[in-house]
Amino acid sequence: MSDAGIPESPGRDELLNEINKPKPYRVTYRSKKTGLVETQRIMAKDFQEALKLATRVGFTFLSILEDR
């Protein structure tokens, strides 16, 4: 829009930084070998990225929640 001579809105950069800032997620796993339940906190940009980060070999994924 700035190429067309229209000025950018004043809070656009701050809003984009807030949207792309990583958020905390709480992931719960169960070990396939011992059956113990483990909770881990991860930082991800969105829920889809959190699901990708939540994969672990030897563990069954139980739940993922956005942690505030």
mmCIF file with all atom_site columns, N, CA, C and O in Angstrom, residues 22-59:
data_model
loop_
_atom_site.group_PDB
_atom_site.id
_atom_site.type_symbol
_atom_site.label_atom_id
_atom_site.label_alt_id
_atom_site.label_comp_id
_atom_site.label_asym_id
_atom_site.label_entity_id
_atom_site.label_seq_id
_atom_site.pdbx_PDB_ins_code
_atom_site.Cartn_x
_atom_site.Cartn_y
_atom_site.Cartn_z
_atom_site.occupancy
_atom_site.B_iso_or_equiv
_atom_site.pdbx_formal_charge
_atom_site.auth_seq_id
_atom_site.auth_comp_id
_atom_site.auth_asym_id
_atom_site.auth_atom_id
_atom_site.pdbx_PDB_model_num
ATOM 1   N N  . PRO A 1 22 ? 5.847  -16.066 19.874 1.00 0.00 ? 22 PRO A N  1
ATOM 2   C CA . PRO A 1 22 ? 5.541  -17.416 20.366 1.00 0.00 ? 22 PRO A CA 1
ATOM 3   C C  . PRO A 1 22 ? 4.715  -17.387 21.649 1.00 0.00 ? 22 PRO A C  1
ATOM 4   O O  . PRO A 1 22 ? 4.900  -16.521 22.506 1.00 0.00 ? 22 PRO A O  1
ATOM 5   N N  . LYS A 1 23 ? 3.782  -18.336 21.746 1.00 0.00 ? 23 LYS A N  1
ATOM 6   C CA . LYS A 1 23 ? 2.928  -18.474 22.924 1.00 0.00 ? 23 LYS A CA 1
ATOM 7   C C  . LYS A 1 23 ? 3.255  -19.791 23.627 1.00 0.00 ? 23 LYS A C  1
ATOM 8   O O  . LYS A 1 23 ? 3.667  -20.759 22.979 1.00 0.00 ? 23 LYS A O  1
ATOM 9   N N  . PRO A 1 24 ? 3.046  -19.865 24.933 1.00 0.00 ? 24 PRO A N  1
ATOM 10  C CA . PRO A 1 24 ? 3.335  -21.115 25.640 1.00 0.00 ? 24 PRO A CA 1
ATOM 11  C C  . PRO A 1 24 ? 2.205  -22.136 25.474 1.00 0.00 ? 24 PRO A C  1
ATOM 12  O O  . PRO A 1 24 ? 1.023  -21.786 25.497 1.00 0.00 ? 24 PRO A O  1
ATOM 13  N N  . TYR A 1 25 ? 2.586  -23.390 25.284 1.00 0.00 ? 25 TYR A N  1
ATOM 14  C CA . TYR A 1 25 ? 1.645  -24.504 25.211 1.00 0.00 ? 25 TYR A CA 1
ATOM 15  C C  . TYR A 1 25 ? 2.112  -25.570 26.178 1.00 0.00 ? 25 TYR A C  1
ATOM 16  O O  . TYR A 1 25 ? 3.302  -25.784 26.364 1.00 0.00 ? 25 TYR A O  1
ATOM 17  N N  . ARG A 1 26 ? 1.159  -26.265 26.804 1.00 0.00 ? 26 ARG A N  1
ATOM 18  C CA . ARG A 1 26 ? 1.466  -27.349 27.734 1.00 0.00 ? 26 ARG A CA 1
ATOM 19  C C  . ARG A 1 26 ? 1.083  -28.670 27.049 1.00 0.00 ? 26 ARG A C  1
ATOM 20  O O  . ARG A 1 26 ? -0.077 -28.872 26.700 1.00 0.00 ? 26 ARG A O  1
ATOM 21  N N  . VAL A 1 27 ? 2.077  -29.540 26.863 1.00 0.00 ? 27 VAL A N  1
ATOM 22  C CA . VAL A 1 27 ? 1.890  -30.802 26.162 1.00 0.00 ? 27 VAL A CA 1
ATOM 23  C C  . VAL A 1 27 ? 2.036  -31.942 27.162 1.00 0.00 ? 27 VAL A C  1
ATOM 24  O O  . VAL A 1 27 ? 2.954  -31.954 27.975 1.00 0.00 ? 27 VAL A O  1
ATOM 25  N N  . THR A 1 28 ? 1.125  -32.913 27.100 1.00 0.00 ? 28 THR A N  1
ATOM 26  C CA . THR A 1 28 ? 1.162  -34.060 27.997 1.00 0.00 ? 28 THR A CA 1
ATOM 27  C C  . THR A 1 28 ? 1.404  -35.329 27.183 1.00 0.00 ? 28 THR A C  1
ATOM 28  O O  . THR A 1 28 ? 0.737  -35.557 26.179 1.00 0.00 ? 28 THR A O  1
ATOM 29  N N  . TYR A 1 29 ? 2.376  -36.121 27.621 1.00 0.00 ? 29 TYR A N  1
ATOM 30  C CA . TYR A 1 29 ? 2.752  -37.370 26.969 1.00 0.00 ? 29 TYR A CA 1
ATOM 31  C C  . TYR A 1 29 ? 2.639  -38.528 27.955 1.00 0.00 ? 29 TYR A C  1
ATOM 32  O O  . TYR A 1 29 ? 2.678  -38.328 29.161 1.00 0.00 ? 29 TYR A O  1
ATOM 33  N N  . ARG A 1 30 ? 2.550  -39.754 27.394 1.00 0.00 ? 30 ARG A N  1
ATOM 34  C CA . ARG A 1 30 ? 2.668  -40.965 28.209 1.00 0.00 ? 30 ARG A CA 1
ATOM 35  C C  . ARG A 1 30 ? 3.746  -41.831 27.575 1.00 0.00 ? 30 ARG A C  1
ATOM 36  O O  . ARG A 1 30 ? 3.731  -42.068 26.366 1.00 0.00 ? 30 ARG A O  1
ATOM 37  N N  . SER A 1 31 ? 4.665  -42.301 28.391 1.00 0.00 ? 31 SER A N  1
ATOM 38  C CA . SER A 1 31 ? 5.749  -43.148 27.910 1.00 0.00 ? 31 SER A CA 1
ATOM 39  C C  . SER A 1 31 ? 5.194  -44.517 27.509 1.00 0.00 ? 31 SER A C  1
ATOM 40  O O  . SER A 1 31 ? 4.434  -45.127 28.265 1.00 0.00 ? 31 SER A O  1
ATOM 41  N N  . LYS A 1 32 ? 5.567  -44.991 26.322 1.00 0.00 ? 32 LYS A N  1
ATOM 42  C CA . LYS A 1 32 ? 5.104  -46.306 25.869 1.00 0.00 ? 32 LYS A CA 1
ATOM 43  C C  . LYS A 1 32 ? 5.765  -47.424 26.668 1.00 0.00 ? 32 LYS A C  1
ATOM 44  O O  . LYS A 1 32 ? 5.185  -48.481 26.858 1.00 0.00 ? 32 LYS A O  1
ATOM 45  N N  . LYS A 1 33 ? 6.972  -47.160 27.165 1.00 0.00 ? 33 LYS A N  1
ATOM 46  C CA . LYS A 1 33 ? 7.722  -48.189 27.877 1.00 0.00 ? 33 LYS A CA 1
ATOM 47  C C  . LYS A 1 33 ? 7.285  -48.309 29.335 1.00 0.00 ? 33 LYS A C  1
ATOM 48  O O  . LYS A 1 33 ? 7.023  -49.405 29.819 1.00 0.00 ? 33 LYS A O  1
ATOM 49  N N  . THR A 1 34 ? 7.204  -47.182 30.053 1.00 0.00 ? 34 THR A N  1
ATOM 50  C CA . THR A 1 34 ? 6.925  -47.226 31.492 1.00 0.00 ? 34 THR A CA 1
ATOM 51  C C  . THR A 1 34 ? 5.495  -46.843 31.848 1.00 0.00 ? 34 THR A C  1
ATOM 52  O O  . THR A 1 34 ? 5.038  -47.131 32.952 1.00 0.00 ? 34 THR A O  1
ATOM 53  N N  . GLY A 1 35 ? 4.786  -46.160 30.956 1.00 0.00 ? 35 GLY A N  1
ATOM 54  C CA . GLY A 1 35 ? 3.420  -45.732 31.246 1.00 0.00 ? 35 GLY A CA 1
ATOM 55  C C  . GLY A 1 35 ? 3.342  -44.455 32.066 1.00 0.00 ? 35 GLY A C  1
ATOM 56  O O  . GLY A 1 35 ? 2.252  -44.021 32.425 1.00 0.00 ? 35 GLY A O  1
ATOM 57  N N  . LEU A 1 36 ? 4.483  -43.843 32.373 1.00 0.00 ? 36 LEU A N  1
ATOM 58  C CA . LEU A 1 36 ? 4.490  -42.616 33.160 1.00 0.00 ? 36 LEU A CA 1
ATOM 59  C C  . LEU A 1 36 ? 4.014  -41.434 32.314 1.00 0.00 ? 36 LEU A C  1
ATOM 60  O O  . LEU A 1 36 ? 4.326  -41.329 31.134 1.00 0.00 ? 36 LEU A O  1
ATOM 61  N N  . VAL A 1 37 ? 3.266  -40.544 32.954 1.00 0.00 ? 37 VAL A N  1
ATOM 62  C CA . VAL A 1 37 ? 2.758  -39.354 32.280 1.00 0.00 ? 37 VAL A CA 1
ATOM 63  C C  . VAL A 1 37 ? 3.715  -38.199 32.553 1.00 0.00 ? 37 VAL A C  1
ATOM 64  O O  . VAL A 1 37 ? 4.145  -37.994 33.684 1.00 0.00 ? 37 VAL A O  1
ATOM 65  N N  . GLU A 1 38 ? 4.041  -37.457 31.493 1.00 0.00 ? 38 GLU A N  1
ATOM 66  C CA . GLU A 1 38 ? 4.984  -36.345 31.591 1.00 0.00 ? 38 GLU A CA 1
ATOM 67  C C  . GLU A 1 38 ? 4.367  -35.118 30.927 1.00 0.00 ? 38 GLU A C  1
ATOM 68  O O  . GLU A 1 38 ? 3.755  -35.214 29.871 1.00 0.00 ? 38 GLU A O  1
ATOM 69  N N  . THR A 1 39 ? 4.521  -33.961 31.553 1.00 0.00 ? 39 THR A N  1
ATOM 70  C CA . THR A 1 39 ? 4.042  -32.706 30.992 1.00 0.00 ? 39 THR A CA 1
ATOM 71  C C  . THR A 1 39 ? 5.237  -31.833 30.657 1.00 0.00 ? 39 THR A C  1
ATOM 72  O O  . THR A 1 39 ? 6.166  -31.720 31.442 1.00 0.00 ? 39 THR A O  1
ATOM 73  N N  . GLN A 1 40 ? 5.175  -31.229 29.473 1.00 0.00 ? 40 GLN A N  1
ATOM 74  C CA . GLN A 1 40 ? 6.267  -30.384 29.007 1.00 0.00 ? 40 GLN A CA 1
ATOM 75  C C  . GLN A 1 40 ? 5.689  -29.081 28.491 1.00 0.00 ? 40 GLN A C  1
ATOM 76  O O  . GLN A 1 40 ? 4.604  -29.056 27.908 1.00 0.00 ? 40 GLN A O  1
ATOM 77  N N  . ARG A 1 41 ? 6.400  -27.990 28.693 1.00 0.00 ? 41 ARG A N  1
ATOM 78  C CA . ARG A 1 41 ? 5.970  -26.679 28.209 1.00 0.00 ? 41 ARG A CA 1
ATOM 79  C C  . ARG A 1 41 ? 6.808  -26.315 26.988 1.00 0.00 ? 41 ARG A C  1
ATOM 80  O O  . ARG A 1 41 ? 8.038  -26.363 27.046 1.00 0.00 ? 41 ARG A O  1
ATOM 81  N N  . ILE A 1 42 ? 6.128  -25.968 25.877 1.00 0.00 ? 42 ILE A N  1
ATOM 82  C CA . ILE A 1 42 ? 6.822  -25.580 24.662 1.00 0.00 ? 42 ILE A CA 1
ATOM 83  C C  . ILE A 1 42 ? 6.332  -24.213 24.218 1.00 0.00 ? 42 ILE A C  1
ATOM 84  O O  . ILE A 1 42 ? 5.244  -23.780 24.584 1.00 0.00 ? 42 ILE A O  1
ATOM 85  N N  . MET A 1 43 ? 7.145  -23.527 23.429 1.00 0.00 ? 43 MET A N  1
ATOM 86  C CA . MET A 1 43 ? 6.783  -22.231 22.866 1.00 0.00 ? 43 MET A CA 1
ATOM 87  C C  . MET A 1 43 ? 6.585  -22.404 21.366 1.00 0.00 ? 43 MET A C  1
ATOM 88  O O  . MET A 1 43 ? 7.453  -22.969 20.690 1.00 0.00 ? 43 MET A O  1
ATOM 89  N N  . ALA A 1 44 ? 5.433  -21.937 20.864 1.00 0.00 ? 44 ALA A N  1
ATOM 90  C CA . ALA A 1 44 ? 5.137  -22.049 19.442 1.00 0.00 ? 44 ALA A CA 1
ATOM 91  C C  . ALA A 1 44 ? 4.324  -20.849 18.990 1.00 0.00 ? 44 ALA A C  1
ATOM 92  O O  . ALA A 1 44 ? 3.632  -20.210 19.784 1.00 0.00 ? 44 ALA A O  1
ATOM 93  N N  . LYS A 1 45 ? 4.418  -20.556 17.684 1.00 0.00 ? 45 LYS A N  1
ATOM 94  C CA . LYS A 1 45 ? 3.717  -19.408 17.114 1.00 0.00 ? 45 LYS A CA 1
ATOM 95  C C  . LYS A 1 45 ? 2.204  -19.626 17.088 1.00 0.00 ? 45 LYS A C  1
ATOM 96  O O  . LYS A 1 45 ? 1.438  -18.723 17.361 1.00 0.00 ? 45 LYS A O  1
ATOM 97  N N  . ASP A 1 46 ? 1.784  -20.853 16.764 1.00 0.00 ? 46 ASP A N  1
ATOM 98  C CA . ASP A 1 46 ? 0.358  -21.167 16.711 1.00 0.00 ? 46 ASP A CA 1
ATOM 99  C C  . ASP A 1 46 ? 0.155  -22.640 17.067 1.00 0.00 ? 46 ASP A C  1
ATOM 100 O O  . ASP A 1 46 ? 1.108  -23.379 17.312 1.00 0.00 ? 46 ASP A O  1
ATOM 101 N N  . PHE A 1 47 ? -1.108 -23.069 17.080 1.00 0.00 ? 47 PHE A N  1
ATOM 102 C CA . PHE A 1 47 ? -1.443 -24.432 17.497 1.00 0.00 ? 47 PHE A CA 1
ATOM 103 C C  . PHE A 1 47 ? -0.842 -25.460 16.550 1.00 0.00 ? 47 PHE A C  1
ATOM 104 O O  . PHE A 1 47 ? -0.355 -26.510 16.976 1.00 0.00 ? 47 PHE A O  1
ATOM 105 N N  . GLN A 1 48 ? -0.846 -25.179 15.249 1.00 0.00 ? 48 GLN A N  1
ATOM 106 C CA . GLN A 1 48 ? -0.305 -26.107 14.269 1.00 0.00 ? 48 GLN A CA 1
ATOM 107 C C  . GLN A 1 48 ? 1.193  -26.335 14.485 1.00 0.00 ? 48 GLN A C  1
ATOM 108 O O  . GLN A 1 48 ? 1.676  -27.470 14.434 1.00 0.00 ? 48 GLN A O  1
ATOM 109 N N  . GLU A 1 49 ? 1.927  -25.276 14.745 1.00 0.00 ? 49 GLU A N  1
ATOM 110 C CA . GLU A 1 49 ? 3.359  -25.419 15.017 1.00 0.00 ? 49 GLU A CA 1
ATOM 111 C C  . GLU A 1 49 ? 3.586  -26.174 16.324 1.00 0.00 ? 49 GLU A C  1
ATOM 112 O O  . GLU A 1 49 ? 4.518  -26.976 16.435 1.00 0.00 ? 49 GLU A O  1
ATOM 113 N N  . ALA A 1 50 ? 2.722  -25.949 17.305 1.00 0.00 ? 50 ALA A N  1
ATOM 114 C CA . ALA A 1 50 ? 2.838  -26.670 18.578 1.00 0.00 ? 50 ALA A CA 1
ATOM 115 C C  . ALA A 1 50 ? 2.637  -28.166 18.375 1.00 0.00 ? 50 ALA A C  1
ATOM 116 O O  . ALA A 1 50 ? 3.332  -28.977 18.991 1.00 0.00 ? 50 ALA A O  1
ATOM 117 N N  . LEU A 1 51 ? 1.703  -28.547 17.507 1.00 0.00 ? 51 LEU A N  1
ATOM 118 C CA . LEU A 1 51 ? 1.507  -29.969 17.227 1.00 0.00 ? 51 LEU A CA 1
ATOM 119 C C  . LEU A 1 51 ? 2.733  -30.585 16.578 1.00 0.00 ? 51 LEU A C  1
ATOM 120 O O  . LEU A 1 51 ? 3.115  -31.718 16.882 1.00 0.00 ? 51 LEU A O  1
ATOM 121 N N  . LYS A 1 52 ? 3.389  -29.841 15.683 1.00 0.00 ? 52 LYS A N  1
ATOM 122 C CA . LYS A 1 52 ? 4.603  -30.344 15.050 1.00 0.00 ? 52 LYS A CA 1
ATOM 123 C C  . LYS A 1 52 ? 5.724  -30.526 16.064 1.00 0.00 ? 52 LYS A C  1
ATOM 124 O O  . LYS A 1 52 ? 6.479  -31.491 16.011 1.00 0.00 ? 52 LYS A O  1
ATOM 125 N N  . LEU A 1 53 ? 5.827  -29.589 17.013 1.00 0.00 ? 53 LEU A N  1
ATOM 126 C CA . LEU A 1 53 ? 6.875  -29.667 18.030 1.00 0.00 ? 53 LEU A CA 1
ATOM 127 C C  . LEU A 1 53 ? 6.581  -30.730 19.081 1.00 0.00 ? 53 LEU A C  1
ATOM 128 O O  . LEU A 1 53 ? 7.479  -31.153 19.811 1.00 0.00 ? 53 LEU A O  1
ATOM 129 N N  . ALA A 1 54 ? 5.326  -31.164 19.177 1.00 0.00 ? 54 ALA A N  1
ATOM 130 C CA . ALA A 1 54 ? 4.913  -32.079 20.242 1.00 0.00 ? 54 ALA A CA 1
ATOM 131 C C  . ALA A 1 54 ? 5.235  -33.538 19.945 1.00 0.00 ? 54 ALA A C  1
ATOM 132 O O  . ALA A 1 54 ? 5.046  -34.381 20.806 1.00 0.00 ? 54 ALA A O  1
ATOM 133 N N  . THR A 1 55 ? 5.717  -33.860 18.763 1.00 0.00 ? 55 THR A N  1
ATOM 134 C CA . THR A 1 55 ? 6.010  -35.256 18.445 1.00 0.00 ? 55 THR A CA 1
ATOM 135 C C  . THR A 1 55 ? 7.297  -35.701 19.123 1.00 0.00 ? 55 THR A C  1
ATOM 136 O O  . THR A 1 55 ? 8.302  -35.009 19.090 1.00 0.00 ? 55 THR A O  1
ATOM 137 N N  . ARG A 1 56 ? 7.230  -36.858 19.784 1.00 0.00 ? 56 ARG A N  1
ATOM 138 C CA . ARG A 1 56 ? 8.399  -37.442 20.458 1.00 0.00 ? 56 ARG A CA 1
ATOM 139 C C  . ARG A 1 56 ? 8.407  -38.940 20.220 1.00 0.00 ? 56 ARG A C  1
ATOM 140 O O  . ARG A 1 56 ? 7.369  -39.599 20.298 1.00 0.00 ? 56 ARG A O  1
ATOM 141 N N  . VAL A 1 57 ? 9.572  -39.485 19.952 1.00 0.00 ? 57 VAL A N  1
ATOM 142 C CA . VAL A 1 57 ? 9.712  -40.923 19.737 1.00 0.00 ? 57 VAL A CA 1
ATOM 143 C C  . VAL A 1 57 ? 9.608  -41.637 21.076 1.00 0.00 ? 57 VAL A C  1
ATOM 144 O O  . VAL A 1 57 ? 10.201 -41.211 22.071 1.00 0.00 ? 57 VAL A O  1
ATOM 145 N N  . GLY A 1 58 ? 8.822  -42.704 21.129 1.00 0.00 ? 58 GLY A N  1
ATOM 146 C CA . GLY A 1 58 ? 8.690  -43.497 22.343 1.00 0.00 ? 58 GLY A CA 1
ATOM 147 C C  . GLY A 1 58 ? 7.632  -42.986 23.306 1.00 0.00 ? 58 GLY A C  1
ATOM 148 O O  . GLY A 1 58 ? 7.500  -43.496 24.402 1.00 0.00 ? 58 GLY A O  1
ATOM 149 N N  . PHE A 1 59 ? 6.885  -41.973 22.909 1.00 0.00 ? 59 PHE A N  1
ATOM 150 C CA . PHE A 1 59 ? 5.845  -41.403 23.759 1.00 0.00 ? 59 PHE A CA 1
ATOM 151 C C  . PHE A 1 59 ? 4.532  -41.317 22.997 1.00 0.00 ? 59 PHE A C  1
ATOM 152 O O  . PHE A 1 59 ? 4.514  -41.095 21.785 1.00 0.00 ? 59 PHE A O  1
#
